[in-house]
Short mmCIF file of C-alpha atoms and ligand atoms in Angstrom, two decimals:
data_model
loop_
_atom_site.label_atom_id
_atom_site.label_comp_id
_atom_site.label_asym_id
_atom_site.label_seq_id
_atom_site.Cartn_x
_atom_site.Cartn_y
_atom_site.Cartn_z
CA MET Z 1 2.36 -23.53 -3.30
CA ASP Z 2 1.32 -25.36 -0.10
CA PRO Z 3 -0.28 -23.10 2.49
CA GLU Z 4 2.17 -22.00 5.20
CA LYS Z 5 1.88 -20.64 8.72
CA LEU Z 6 4.13 -18.77 11.11
CA ILE Z 7 4.96 -20.10 14.59
CA ILE Z 8 5.72 -17.07 16.75
CA SER Z 9 7.27 -17.55 20.20
CA GLY Z 10 6.51 -14.52 22.32
CA GLU Z 11 8.13 -12.17 24.74
CA ASN Z 12 11.42 -11.40 22.98
CA ARG Z 13 12.67 -7.82 23.15
CA LEU Z 14 13.72 -6.65 19.65
CA GLN Z 15 17.13 -5.02 19.25
CA GLY Z 16 19.34 -4.16 16.31
CA THR Z 17 19.07 -2.67 12.82
CA VAL Z 18 16.56 -3.36 10.04
CA ARG Z 19 16.64 -2.09 6.44
CA ILE Z 20 13.42 -1.06 4.65
CA ASP Z 21 12.63 -2.23 1.11
CA GLY Z 22 11.02 -0.28 -1.74
CA ALA Z 23 7.45 0.99 -1.35
CA LYS Z 24 4.88 -1.54 -2.63
CA ASN Z 25 2.17 1.00 -3.48
CA SER Z 26 4.62 3.32 -5.25
CA ALA Z 27 6.09 0.45 -7.27
CA LEU Z 28 2.62 -0.67 -8.42
CA SER Z 29 1.52 2.69 -9.83
CA ILE Z 30 4.91 3.42 -11.42
CA MET Z 31 4.92 -0.02 -13.07
CA ALA Z 32 1.51 0.85 -14.57
CA ALA Z 33 2.83 4.23 -15.75
CA THR Z 34 5.55 2.57 -17.86
CA LEU Z 35 2.78 1.61 -20.33
CA LEU Z 36 2.57 5.30 -21.30
CA THR Z 37 5.80 5.18 -23.35
CA LYS Z 38 7.16 2.96 -26.15
CA ASP Z 39 10.63 3.37 -24.63
CA VAL Z 40 12.25 1.03 -22.11
CA CYS Z 41 11.90 1.92 -18.42
CA ILE Z 42 14.26 0.73 -15.65
CA LEU Z 43 12.83 0.64 -12.11
CA ARG Z 44 15.25 0.17 -9.18
CA ASN Z 45 14.70 -0.74 -5.50
CA VAL Z 46 11.53 -2.61 -6.52
CA PRO Z 47 10.43 -4.85 -3.59
CA ARG Z 48 10.16 -8.61 -4.26
CA LEU Z 49 6.50 -9.02 -3.24
CA THR Z 50 3.64 -11.10 -4.59
CA ASP Z 51 1.66 -7.91 -5.37
CA VAL Z 52 4.56 -6.75 -7.57
CA ASP Z 53 4.69 -10.19 -9.23
CA THR Z 54 0.95 -9.93 -9.93
CA MET Z 55 1.31 -6.47 -11.49
CA ALA Z 56 4.18 -7.83 -13.62
CA ALA Z 57 1.90 -10.71 -14.70
CA VAL Z 58 -0.86 -8.25 -15.67
CA ILE Z 59 1.56 -6.18 -17.74
CA ARG Z 60 3.00 -9.30 -19.41
CA LYS Z 61 -0.55 -10.43 -20.21
CA LEU Z 62 -0.97 -7.17 -22.15
CA GLY Z 63 1.98 -8.26 -24.33
CA ILE Z 64 4.67 -6.18 -22.63
CA LYS Z 65 8.17 -7.40 -21.80
CA VAL Z 66 8.90 -7.33 -18.06
CA GLU Z 67 12.14 -8.82 -16.72
CA TRP Z 68 13.92 -8.81 -13.38
CA ARG Z 69 17.52 -7.61 -13.81
CA GLY Z 70 19.23 -8.42 -10.50
CA ASP Z 71 17.33 -8.69 -7.24
CA ASN Z 72 15.38 -5.44 -7.26
CA THR Z 73 15.59 -3.97 -10.77
CA LEU Z 74 12.77 -4.27 -13.30
CA TYR Z 75 13.29 -3.81 -17.06
CA ILE Z 76 9.98 -2.95 -18.79
CA ASP Z 77 9.69 -2.56 -22.58
CA SER Z 78 6.22 -1.39 -23.66
CA ASP Z 79 7.32 -0.79 -27.26
CA ASP Z 80 4.71 -2.77 -29.04
CA PHE Z 81 1.57 -4.24 -27.50
CA ASN Z 82 -2.13 -4.21 -28.36
CA ASN Z 83 -3.93 -6.36 -25.79
CA CYS Z 84 -6.02 -4.13 -23.56
CA GLU Z 85 -7.53 -6.76 -21.23
CA ALA Z 86 -6.63 -7.34 -17.58
CA PRO Z 87 -8.39 -10.64 -16.76
CA TYR Z 88 -10.34 -11.58 -13.63
CA GLU Z 89 -7.90 -14.32 -12.58
CA LEU Z 90 -5.19 -11.68 -12.12
CA VAL Z 91 -7.24 -8.68 -10.97
CA LYS Z 92 -8.94 -10.75 -8.22
CA MET Z 93 -5.45 -11.38 -6.77
CA MET Z 94 -4.56 -7.71 -6.61
CA ARG Z 95 -7.05 -4.87 -6.98
CA GLY Z 96 -4.20 -2.45 -7.75
CA SER Z 97 -4.29 -3.99 -11.27
CA ILE Z 98 -7.01 -1.39 -11.98
CA LEU Z 99 -4.13 1.12 -12.27
CA VAL Z 100 -3.37 -0.07 -15.83
CA MET Z 101 -6.70 1.37 -16.96
CA GLY Z 102 -5.58 5.00 -17.26
CA PRO Z 103 -2.41 4.13 -19.19
CA LEU Z 104 -4.32 1.75 -21.51
CA LEU Z 105 -6.88 4.45 -22.35
CA ALA Z 106 -4.07 6.92 -23.01
CA ARG Z 107 -1.98 4.52 -25.09
CA LEU Z 108 -4.49 2.24 -26.88
CA LYS Z 109 -7.68 4.34 -26.45
CA LYS Z 110 -9.37 1.26 -24.99
CA ALA Z 111 -9.29 -0.91 -21.86
CA LYS Z 112 -11.09 -3.98 -20.57
CA ILE Z 113 -10.47 -4.54 -16.87
CA SER Z 114 -12.14 -7.04 -14.58
CA LEU Z 115 -13.98 -5.33 -11.72
CA PRO Z 116 -11.57 -5.75 -8.78
CA GLY Z 117 -14.26 -6.83 -6.37
CA GLY Z 118 -14.09 -6.15 -2.66
CA CYS Z 119 -11.77 -7.55 -0.07
CA SER Z 120 -11.87 -8.04 3.68
CA ILE Z 121 -11.48 -4.30 4.41
CA GLY Z 122 -14.41 -3.15 2.32
CA ALA Z 123 -16.39 -3.11 -0.93
CA ARG Z 124 -13.71 -0.90 -2.52
CA PRO Z 125 -15.68 0.37 -5.50
CA VAL Z 126 -13.97 2.09 -8.44
CA ASP Z 127 -16.68 4.63 -9.28
CA TYR Z 128 -14.32 7.63 -8.87
CA HIS Z 129 -11.94 6.07 -11.43
CA ILE Z 130 -14.80 5.54 -13.92
CA LYS Z 131 -16.23 9.03 -13.36
CA GLY Z 132 -12.79 10.49 -14.00
CA PHE Z 133 -12.32 8.66 -17.29
CA GLU Z 134 -15.84 9.64 -18.44
CA THR Z 135 -15.04 13.27 -17.67
CA LEU Z 136 -12.00 12.94 -19.96
CA GLY Z 137 -14.32 11.74 -22.75
CA ALA Z 138 -14.23 7.94 -22.45
CA GLN Z 139 -17.33 5.79 -22.96
CA VAL Z 140 -17.40 3.28 -20.08
CA GLU Z 141 -19.63 0.19 -19.79
CA VAL Z 142 -19.69 -2.05 -16.71
CA GLU Z 143 -21.13 -5.48 -17.41
CA LYS Z 144 -20.49 -9.19 -16.79
CA GLY Z 145 -17.86 -8.31 -14.15
CA TYR Z 146 -15.78 -6.18 -16.52
CA ILE Z 147 -15.24 -2.46 -17.06
CA GLU Z 148 -14.95 -1.72 -20.79
CA ALA Z 149 -13.79 1.73 -21.84
CA LYS Z 150 -12.96 3.33 -25.14
CA VAL Z 151 -12.24 6.84 -26.35
CA ASP Z 152 -11.40 8.59 -29.65
CA LYS Z 153 -9.29 11.25 -27.97
CA LEU Z 154 -8.90 11.98 -24.26
CA LYS Z 155 -9.68 15.63 -23.58
CA GLY Z 156 -8.52 17.43 -20.41
CA ASP Z 157 -11.21 18.69 -18.03
CA ASP Z 158 -11.88 19.50 -14.35
CA ILE Z 159 -12.55 16.52 -12.07
CA TYR Z 160 -13.73 16.75 -8.46
CA LEU Z 161 -13.15 13.64 -6.31
CA ASP Z 162 -15.82 13.05 -3.63
CA PHE Z 163 -13.02 11.50 -1.54
CA PRO Z 164 -9.24 12.00 -1.99
CA SER Z 165 -8.88 8.49 -3.41
CA LEU Z 166 -5.24 7.47 -3.83
CA GLY Z 167 -5.90 5.06 -6.70
CA ALA Z 168 -8.37 7.28 -8.54
CA THR Z 169 -5.97 10.24 -8.34
CA GLU Z 170 -3.17 8.07 -9.78
CA ASN Z 171 -5.29 6.53 -12.55
CA ILE Z 172 -6.71 9.86 -13.72
CA MET Z 173 -3.26 11.52 -13.59
CA MET Z 174 -1.83 8.84 -15.90
CA ALA Z 175 -4.67 9.14 -18.42
CA ALA Z 176 -4.51 12.96 -18.34
CA CYS Z 177 -0.78 13.05 -19.22
CA LEU Z 178 -1.51 12.21 -22.88
CA ALA Z 179 -4.90 13.95 -23.11
CA GLU Z 180 -5.48 17.10 -25.16
CA GLY Z 181 -5.47 20.19 -22.93
CA VAL Z 182 -5.40 20.65 -19.17
CA THR Z 183 -6.92 18.38 -16.48
CA ARG Z 184 -7.43 19.63 -12.92
CA ILE Z 185 -8.06 17.05 -10.20
CA GLU Z 186 -9.71 18.74 -7.23
CA ASN Z 187 -9.76 17.10 -3.78
CA ALA Z 188 -6.84 14.97 -5.05
CA ALA Z 189 -4.93 12.54 -2.79
CA LYS Z 190 -1.68 13.98 -1.33
CA ASP Z 191 -0.02 10.66 -0.45
CA PRO Z 192 3.75 10.24 -1.05
CA GLU Z 193 2.97 7.49 -3.57
CA VAL Z 194 0.93 10.00 -5.63
CA VAL Z 195 3.78 12.53 -5.41
CA GLU Z 196 6.28 9.88 -6.51
CA LEU Z 197 4.09 8.86 -9.46
CA GLY Z 198 3.92 12.53 -10.47
CA HIS Z 199 7.72 12.83 -10.27
CA PHE Z 200 8.07 9.71 -12.43
CA LEU Z 201 5.59 11.08 -15.00
CA ASN Z 202 7.37 14.46 -15.11
CA LYS Z 203 10.70 12.65 -15.62
CA MET Z 204 9.00 10.94 -18.61
CA GLY Z 205 8.23 14.41 -20.01
CA ALA Z 206 4.76 14.94 -18.56
CA LYS Z 207 3.61 18.28 -17.14
CA VAL Z 208 2.13 17.61 -13.70
CA LYS Z 209 1.87 20.39 -11.11
CA GLY Z 210 0.46 20.66 -7.56
CA LEU Z 211 1.77 17.27 -6.35
CA GLY Z 212 1.21 16.88 -2.63
CA THR Z 213 -1.66 19.38 -2.66
CA ASP Z 214 -5.39 18.80 -3.16
CA LEU Z 215 -5.32 20.44 -6.61
CA ILE Z 216 -3.24 18.59 -9.20
CA GLU Z 217 -3.00 20.11 -12.69
CA ILE Z 218 -1.86 18.07 -15.69
CA GLU Z 219 -1.17 19.65 -19.08
CA GLY Z 220 -1.39 16.92 -21.72
CA VAL Z 221 1.63 16.28 -23.97
CA LYS Z 222 2.01 14.31 -27.21
CA LYS Z 223 4.57 11.73 -26.12
CA LEU Z 224 6.43 10.44 -23.07
CA HIS Z 225 9.91 8.87 -23.01
CA GLY Z 226 11.56 6.08 -21.00
CA VAL Z 227 12.96 6.66 -17.52
CA ASP Z 228 15.44 5.06 -15.08
CA TYR Z 229 13.85 5.52 -11.64
CA THR Z 230 14.42 4.39 -8.04
CA ILE Z 231 11.41 3.52 -5.88
CA ILE Z 232 11.25 5.23 -2.45
CA PRO Z 233 11.37 3.17 0.77
CA ASP Z 234 8.08 1.77 2.09
CA ARG Z 235 6.71 4.01 4.85
CA ILE Z 236 4.22 1.36 6.03
CA GLU Z 237 6.90 -1.34 6.30
CA ALA Z 238 8.99 1.17 8.30
CA GLY Z 239 6.01 2.01 10.53
CA THR Z 240 5.38 -1.67 11.18
CA TYR Z 241 8.94 -2.14 12.50
CA MET Z 242 8.60 1.02 14.61
CA ILE Z 243 5.62 -0.58 16.35
CA ALA Z 244 7.47 -3.89 16.67
CA ALA Z 245 10.17 -2.03 18.62
CA ALA Z 246 7.60 -0.14 20.68
CA ILE Z 247 5.46 -3.18 21.59
CA THR Z 248 8.42 -5.36 22.64
CA GLY Z 249 10.11 -2.58 24.66
CA GLY Z 250 12.98 -2.93 22.21
CA ASP Z 251 15.67 -0.69 20.76
CA VAL Z 252 15.63 -0.76 16.95
CA LEU Z 253 17.34 1.34 14.29
CA ILE Z 254 15.31 1.47 11.06
CA GLU Z 255 17.42 2.25 7.98
CA LYS Z 256 16.09 3.80 4.76
CA ALA Z 257 12.99 5.17 6.51
CA ASP Z 258 12.00 8.77 5.79
CA PRO Z 259 10.72 10.40 9.03
CA LEU Z 260 8.94 13.09 6.98
CA LEU Z 261 6.54 10.45 5.63
CA LEU Z 262 5.76 9.06 9.10
CA LYS Z 263 4.97 12.21 11.08
CA PRO Z 264 1.52 11.14 12.44
CA LEU Z 265 2.89 7.79 13.64
CA ILE Z 266 5.96 9.42 15.25
CA VAL Z 267 3.77 11.96 17.08
CA LYS Z 268 1.42 9.25 18.36
CA LEU Z 269 4.23 6.92 19.49
CA GLU Z 270 5.88 9.81 21.37
CA GLU Z 271 2.51 10.62 22.99
CA ALA Z 272 2.43 6.96 24.10
CA GLY Z 273 5.79 7.46 25.82
CA ILE Z 274 8.11 5.98 23.19
CA ARG Z 275 11.49 7.66 22.63
CA ILE Z 276 12.24 8.29 18.95
CA GLU Z 277 15.51 9.66 17.52
CA LEU Z 278 15.40 10.95 13.96
CA GLU Z 279 18.05 11.50 11.32
CA LYS Z 280 17.79 11.75 7.54
CA ASN Z 281 16.50 8.31 6.40
CA LEU Z 282 17.08 6.84 9.88
CA ILE Z 283 14.62 6.28 12.71
CA LYS Z 284 15.66 4.87 16.11
CA VAL Z 285 12.82 3.61 18.32
CA ILE Z 286 13.38 2.86 22.02
CA GLY Z 287 10.36 1.02 23.45
CA LEU Z 288 8.91 0.84 26.94
CA ASN Z 289 7.76 -2.16 28.90
CA ARG Z 290 4.27 -0.69 28.68
CA VAL Z 291 3.11 2.30 26.57
CA LYS Z 292 0.42 4.79 27.53
CA ALA Z 293 -2.96 4.46 25.76
CA VAL Z 294 -3.54 7.07 23.01
CA ASP Z 295 -6.47 7.72 20.64
CA ILE Z 296 -6.08 7.36 16.86
CA LYS Z 297 -8.26 8.54 13.99
CA THR Z 298 -7.27 7.45 10.49
CA LEU Z 299 -7.51 10.10 7.76
CA PRO Z 300 -6.26 10.60 4.20
CA PHE Z 301 -2.59 11.71 4.02
CA PRO Z 302 -1.18 13.66 5.87
CA GLY Z 303 -3.47 12.25 8.59
CA PHE Z 304 -2.78 9.01 10.46
CA PRO Z 305 -2.49 6.31 7.76
CA THR Z 306 -5.23 3.67 7.62
CA ASP Z 307 -2.52 1.15 6.65
CA MET Z 308 -1.01 1.57 10.13
CA GLN Z 309 -4.31 1.24 12.03
CA PRO Z 310 -4.25 -2.55 12.65
CA GLN Z 311 -0.60 -2.45 13.77
CA PHE Z 312 -1.28 0.41 16.18
CA MET Z 313 -4.30 -1.47 17.53
CA ALA Z 314 -2.00 -4.38 18.50
CA LEU Z 315 0.10 -1.89 20.49
CA SER Z 316 -3.05 -0.44 22.13
CA CYS Z 317 -4.06 -3.95 23.28
CA VAL Z 318 -1.20 -3.95 25.83
CA ALA Z 319 -1.13 -0.21 26.62
CA LYS Z 320 -1.80 1.28 30.05
CA GLY Z 321 -5.37 2.67 29.84
CA THR Z 322 -8.16 2.78 27.25
CA SER Z 323 -7.65 3.80 23.59
CA VAL Z 324 -10.24 4.75 20.97
CA ILE Z 325 -9.30 3.98 17.37
CA THR Z 326 -11.56 5.44 14.68
CA GLU Z 327 -11.27 4.21 11.09
CA THR Z 328 -12.61 6.79 8.62
CA VAL Z 329 -11.09 5.55 5.33
CA PHE Z 330 -12.40 1.98 4.94
CA GLU Z 331 -15.79 0.81 6.12
CA LYS Z 332 -14.71 -2.62 7.37
CA ARG Z 333 -11.13 -2.40 8.56
CA PHE Z 334 -11.60 -4.00 12.00
CA VAL Z 335 -11.58 -7.64 10.89
CA HIS Z 336 -8.36 -8.24 12.90
CA THR Z 337 -10.09 -7.39 16.22
CA GLY Z 338 -11.66 -10.88 16.38
CA ASP Z 339 -8.29 -12.61 16.41
CA LEU Z 340 -6.78 -10.06 18.81
CA ILE Z 341 -9.67 -10.83 21.21
CA ARG Z 342 -8.84 -14.54 20.86
CA MET Z 343 -5.38 -13.59 22.16
CA GLY Z 344 -6.88 -11.98 25.25
CA ALA Z 345 -7.36 -8.39 24.06
CA ASP Z 346 -10.29 -6.36 25.43
CA ILE Z 347 -11.82 -4.63 22.37
CA LYS Z 348 -15.34 -3.41 21.66
CA VAL Z 349 -16.20 -2.26 18.13
CA GLU Z 350 -18.91 0.37 17.88
CA GLY Z 351 -19.48 1.48 14.27
CA HIS Z 352 -16.30 3.10 12.92
CA SER Z 353 -14.61 3.05 16.34
CA ALA Z 354 -12.90 0.40 18.42
CA ILE Z 355 -12.54 0.88 22.19
CA ILE Z 356 -9.49 -0.98 23.47
CA LYS Z 357 -8.91 -1.52 27.19
CA GLY Z 358 -5.20 -2.31 27.57
CA VAL Z 359 -4.37 -5.64 29.26
CA LYS Z 360 -1.12 -6.55 30.99
CA LYS Z 361 -0.49 -9.62 28.91
CA LEU Z 362 -1.80 -11.25 25.72
CA SER Z 363 -1.80 -15.02 25.40
CA ALA Z 364 -0.84 -17.05 22.38
CA ALA Z 365 -3.60 -18.67 20.26
CA PRO Z 366 -4.04 -20.06 16.74
CA VAL Z 367 -5.10 -17.05 14.61
CA MET Z 368 -5.62 -16.25 10.91
CA ALA Z 369 -4.54 -13.30 8.78
CA SER Z 370 -7.55 -11.77 6.98
CA ASP Z 371 -5.64 -9.09 5.04
CA LEU Z 372 -2.13 -7.69 4.73
CA ARG Z 373 -2.06 -5.18 7.59
CA GLY Z 374 -4.40 -7.18 9.84
CA GLY Z 375 -1.93 -10.06 9.52
CA ALA Z 376 0.92 -7.74 10.52
CA ALA Z 377 -1.05 -6.75 13.63
CA LEU Z 378 -1.34 -10.41 14.66
CA ILE Z 379 2.40 -10.95 14.28
CA LEU Z 380 3.05 -7.90 16.49
CA ALA Z 381 0.64 -9.32 19.09
CA GLY Z 382 2.37 -12.70 18.84
CA LEU Z 383 5.73 -11.06 19.57
CA VAL Z 384 4.53 -10.08 23.06
CA ALA Z 385 1.99 -12.83 23.80
CA GLU Z 386 2.75 -15.47 26.42
CA GLY Z 387 3.36 -18.77 24.61
CA THR Z 388 3.53 -19.69 20.93
CA THR Z 389 1.13 -18.11 18.45
CA GLU Z 390 0.28 -19.90 15.19
CA LEU Z 391 -0.65 -17.52 12.37
CA SER Z 392 -2.17 -19.06 9.21
CA ARG Z 393 -3.08 -17.56 5.76
CA ILE Z 394 0.26 -15.77 5.69
CA TYR Z 395 0.04 -15.39 1.91
CA HIS Z 396 -1.60 -12.06 2.82
CA LEU Z 397 1.67 -10.96 4.45
CA ASP Z 398 3.84 -12.00 1.50
CA ARG Z 399 1.87 -9.52 -0.61
CA GLY Z 400 3.33 -6.54 1.23
CA TYR Z 401 6.30 -7.45 3.43
CA VAL Z 402 9.73 -8.53 2.13
CA LYS Z 403 11.29 -11.30 4.27
CA LEU Z 404 9.17 -10.31 7.29
CA GLU Z 405 10.04 -13.18 9.63
CA GLU Z 406 13.74 -13.08 8.58
CA LYS Z 407 13.97 -9.38 9.36
CA LEU Z 408 12.15 -9.81 12.71
CA ASN Z 409 14.34 -12.81 13.64
CA SER Z 410 17.47 -10.76 12.86
CA LEU Z 411 16.19 -8.38 15.56
CA GLY Z 412 15.81 -11.19 18.09
CA ALA Z 413 12.32 -12.54 17.42
CA ASP Z 414 11.70 -16.30 17.29
CA ILE Z 415 9.46 -16.98 14.26
CA LYS Z 416 9.37 -20.14 12.15
CA ARG Z 417 7.64 -20.55 8.76
CA VAL Z 418 6.22 -24.07 8.36
CA LYS Z 419 3.83 -25.87 6.02
CA GLU Z 420 0.20 -25.76 7.29
C1 LIG R 501 -4.63 2.59 -1.81
O1 LIG R 501 -5.81 1.85 -2.05
C2 LIG R 501 -3.62 1.59 -1.26
N1 LIG R 501 -3.38 0.55 -2.26
C3 LIG R 501 -4.15 0.98 0.04
O2 LIG R 501 -3.15 0.15 0.56
C4 LIG R 501 -4.44 2.10 1.04
O3 LIG R 501 -5.01 1.55 2.20
C5 LIG R 501 -5.41 3.11 0.41
O4 LIG R 501 -4.85 3.61 -0.83
C6 LIG R 501 -5.67 4.30 1.32
O5 LIG R 501 -4.49 4.95 1.63
C7 LIG R 501 -2.56 0.81 -3.31
O6 LIG R 501 -2.02 1.89 -3.45
C8 LIG R 501 -2.34 -0.32 -4.27
P1 LIG R 501 -8.54 4.73 -1.98
P2 LIG R 501 -7.01 2.52 -2.90
O7 LIG R 501 -9.02 4.79 -3.38
O8 LIG R 501 -6.44 3.39 -3.96
C9 LIG R 501 -13.26 4.57 -1.44
C10 LIG R 501 -2.23 -1.79 1.45
O9 LIG R 501 -2.37 -2.31 2.55
N2 LIG R 501 -13.32 4.59 -2.90
O10 LIG R 501 -7.76 5.88 -1.42
O11 LIG R 501 -7.93 1.44 -3.29
C11 LIG R 501 -12.69 3.26 -0.93
O12 LIG R 501 -13.71 2.29 -0.86
C12 LIG R 501 -3.43 -1.25 0.71
O13 LIG R 501 -1.13 -1.63 0.88
C13 LIG R 501 -14.56 4.73 -3.53
O14 LIG R 501 -15.60 4.79 -2.88
O15 LIG R 501 -7.67 3.42 -1.77
C14 LIG R 501 -12.16 3.62 0.42
O16 LIG R 501 -13.21 3.61 1.37
C15 LIG R 501 -4.70 -1.57 1.43
N3 LIG R 501 -14.60 4.76 -4.88
C16 LIG R 501 -11.67 5.04 0.22
O17 LIG R 501 -12.32 5.53 -0.97
C17 LIG R 501 -13.46 4.70 -5.66
O18 LIG R 501 -13.56 4.76 -6.90
C18 LIG R 501 -10.16 5.15 0.02
O19 LIG R 501 -9.81 4.37 -1.06
C19 LIG R 501 -12.21 4.57 -5.00
C20 LIG R 501 -12.16 4.53 -3.63
#
């Protein structure tokens, strides 16, 4: 596929209605969980994203049948497979591939997964995942860029996570479902995607309790059965459109967005002077010509989501006053500040904090996406910048946003996708 770029003409006020697609990070872990049963699983409202395609490729590589049935429905048949290896060429494209490790250990008692490696937002080690599997009785070797694990019988035990890691919580939960006895995960992640995975597992016949709290208890069972399940809407996609409305002084109705999963963002946008009207699965955002500066600190759920930090920084660049944004989840999630500065933003990074002095106007410039949410921040900046912004490396965006420029253009933006 030839590299593409987006040409974004600025200063359009967004108005209208946008519909949110299924949650990427929930789809990925639930796709991995289908390996835990021999039965067929049907997943609905699955977003058409390159990360989902990569997870499907990993599962197919294991010898499992994965087919699209209609636009957003996946048919997965894990009846009979015996390959336990997720190769580097796939894992390097999407670190979430590590999520097949727990199911493989539970199903085949072995797994060979390429080390995901870091990305632009940090080293992103997987030591909590490995420690969890070892606590459940697995022998784990890490060599030549691969994690090799094997176990005679997974045995439930107590696991304390140094950090409420979303992926580690999910991976350990999946392995523990078919272990002997009870597993308690202390300091577990409380994210909606973890809760959804737990609901999916319980629908398969698992016994998972404490979802949404920091103590998740899993009583192992002998067997799990197939499930027909609908993926929840993507809270980060919804949050991105909320900021698009706010930054352009627009008036946008966001459909299939659950306000309960976006509380920190709603509170912060209201503090900034944005008017927000809420109904069940509907969020209406009425922007301002210039928001007030507010401070943000990212924290594990239910704190302000790290996946909304770059987008909120774009808004802070044109706010009235000075904002301080502190990133506590990833060690290097300020890569997008360089390109925002190229567009005229006034940002100083000091350790885990960025100090942003709001400017009246950004100006268009050629910029480059460095990761999924950093790329989204640059599109938001391009929407309000004077002139035409060229954003390259947009393959990062296609990993996590369905039809991003089409949806923004339907709200009145002027964005063209062209070959580099
Ligand atoms: C998940 O990543 C999401 N990805 C990320 O979304 C999200 O930013 C992140 O959770 C935090 O909410 C998927 O669900 C596929 P973590 P994950 O384990 O599981 C450290 C996006 O944009 N850590 O909660 O990898 C880690 O380095 C992506 O959709 C260890 O040290 O996140 C980080 O600093 C980006 N050792 C912190 O914990 C480990 O074994 C949080 O990571 C695991 C994590």
